[in-house]
Short mmCIF file of C-alpha atoms in Angstrom, two decimals:
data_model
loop_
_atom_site.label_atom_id
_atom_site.label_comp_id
_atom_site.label_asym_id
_atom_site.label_seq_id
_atom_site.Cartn_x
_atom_site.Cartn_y
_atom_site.Cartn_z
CA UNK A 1077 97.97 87.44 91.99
CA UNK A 1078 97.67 90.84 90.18
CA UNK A 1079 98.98 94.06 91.90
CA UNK A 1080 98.72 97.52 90.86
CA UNK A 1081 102.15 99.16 91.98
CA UNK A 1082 102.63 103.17 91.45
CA UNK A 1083 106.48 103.71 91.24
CA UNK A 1084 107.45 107.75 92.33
CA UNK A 1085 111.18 108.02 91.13
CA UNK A 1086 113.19 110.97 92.54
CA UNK A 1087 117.21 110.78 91.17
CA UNK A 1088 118.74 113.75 93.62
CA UNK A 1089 119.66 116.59 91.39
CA UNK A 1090 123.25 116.25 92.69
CA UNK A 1091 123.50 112.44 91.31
CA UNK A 1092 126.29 112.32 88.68
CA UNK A 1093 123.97 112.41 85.15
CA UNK A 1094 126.27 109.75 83.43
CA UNK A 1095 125.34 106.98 86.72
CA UNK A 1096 121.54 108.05 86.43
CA UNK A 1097 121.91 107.59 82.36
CA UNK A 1098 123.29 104.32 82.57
CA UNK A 1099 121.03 103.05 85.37
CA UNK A 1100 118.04 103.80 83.23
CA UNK A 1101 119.67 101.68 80.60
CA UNK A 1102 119.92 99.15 83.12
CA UNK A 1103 116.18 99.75 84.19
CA UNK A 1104 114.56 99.40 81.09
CA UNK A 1105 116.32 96.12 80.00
CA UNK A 1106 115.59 94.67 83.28
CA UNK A 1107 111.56 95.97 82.78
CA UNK A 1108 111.88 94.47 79.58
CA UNK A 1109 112.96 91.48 80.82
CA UNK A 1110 110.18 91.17 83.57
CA UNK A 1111 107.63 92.24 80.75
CA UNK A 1112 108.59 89.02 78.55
CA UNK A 1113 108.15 86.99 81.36
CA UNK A 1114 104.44 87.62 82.10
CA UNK A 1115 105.25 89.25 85.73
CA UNK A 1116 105.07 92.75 84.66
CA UNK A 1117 102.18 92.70 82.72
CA UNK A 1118 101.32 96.50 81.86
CA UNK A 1119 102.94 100.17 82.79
CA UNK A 1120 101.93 103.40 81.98
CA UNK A 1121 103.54 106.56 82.46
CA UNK A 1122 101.67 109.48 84.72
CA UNK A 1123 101.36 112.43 82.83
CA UNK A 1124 103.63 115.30 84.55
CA UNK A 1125 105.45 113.13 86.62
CA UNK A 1126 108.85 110.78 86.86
CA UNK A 1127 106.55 108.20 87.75
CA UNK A 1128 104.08 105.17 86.30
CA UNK A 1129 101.20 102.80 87.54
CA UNK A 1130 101.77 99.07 86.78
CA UNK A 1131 100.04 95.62 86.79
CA UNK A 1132 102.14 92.67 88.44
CA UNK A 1133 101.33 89.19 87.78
CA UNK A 1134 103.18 87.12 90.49
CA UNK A 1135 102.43 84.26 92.93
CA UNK A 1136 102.97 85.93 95.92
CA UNK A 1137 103.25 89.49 97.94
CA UNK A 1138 107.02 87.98 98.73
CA UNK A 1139 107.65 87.28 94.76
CA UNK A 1140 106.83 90.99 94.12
CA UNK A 1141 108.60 92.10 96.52
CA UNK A 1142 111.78 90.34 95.00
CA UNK A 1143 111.20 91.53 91.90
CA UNK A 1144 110.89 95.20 92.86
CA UNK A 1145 113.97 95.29 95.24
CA UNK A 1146 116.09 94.01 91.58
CA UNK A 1147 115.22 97.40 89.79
CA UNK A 1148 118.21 99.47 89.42
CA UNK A 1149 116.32 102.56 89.98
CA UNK A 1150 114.56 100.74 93.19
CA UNK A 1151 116.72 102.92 95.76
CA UNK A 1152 115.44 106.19 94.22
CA UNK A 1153 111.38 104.70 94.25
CA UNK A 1154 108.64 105.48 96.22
CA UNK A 1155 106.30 102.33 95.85
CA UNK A 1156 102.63 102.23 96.83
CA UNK A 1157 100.97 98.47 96.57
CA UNK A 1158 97.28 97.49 96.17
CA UNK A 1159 96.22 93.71 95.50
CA UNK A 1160 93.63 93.39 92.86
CA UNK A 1161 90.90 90.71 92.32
CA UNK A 1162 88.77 90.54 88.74
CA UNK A 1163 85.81 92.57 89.23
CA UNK A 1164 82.25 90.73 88.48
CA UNK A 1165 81.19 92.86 85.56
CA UNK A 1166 84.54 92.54 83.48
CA UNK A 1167 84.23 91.04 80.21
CA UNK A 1168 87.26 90.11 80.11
CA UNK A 1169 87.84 86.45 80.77
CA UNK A 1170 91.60 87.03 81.53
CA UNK A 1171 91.67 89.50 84.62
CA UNK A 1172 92.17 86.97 87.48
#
């Protein structure tokens, strides 16, 4: 199942900066990590914004859910979810 997930990030202003450094450290191995394994499938940042728009590829609404609640910036997230399905006039063979 393929989901397009918009993650808002907001880090309070009063968070220590060394905690926040280190947690984005933390982040981006673990995206890494999801990335080689096929369930995080693309990201792209917005423009003018702590934020980016992803593609999941999981088995489940529950599988994506567990996989969002393990990202160490996941208590500082706004997350918005929409389900996809392949639209009939892609070309591309892939987009299930």
């Amino acid at each position: 199942m393929l989901f397009m997930v918009k993650m808002d990030v907001n880090i309070p202003a009063e968070f220590d900066a060394e905690k926040a450094t280190q947690l984005k450290f933390v982040e981006k191995n673990r995206f890494q990590e999801l990335q080689r394994s096929g369930k995080w499938r693309h990201i792209w940042r917005v423009v003018g914004q702590y934020a980016n728009v992803s593609i999941f590829d999981v088995e489940s609404n529950a599988e994506l859910h567990d996989l969002l609640v393990t990202l160490p910036l996941y208590p500082f997230m706004t997350v918005t979810v929409a389900p996809l399905c392949r639209h009939p006039s892609s070309i591309y063979e892939d987009d299930r």
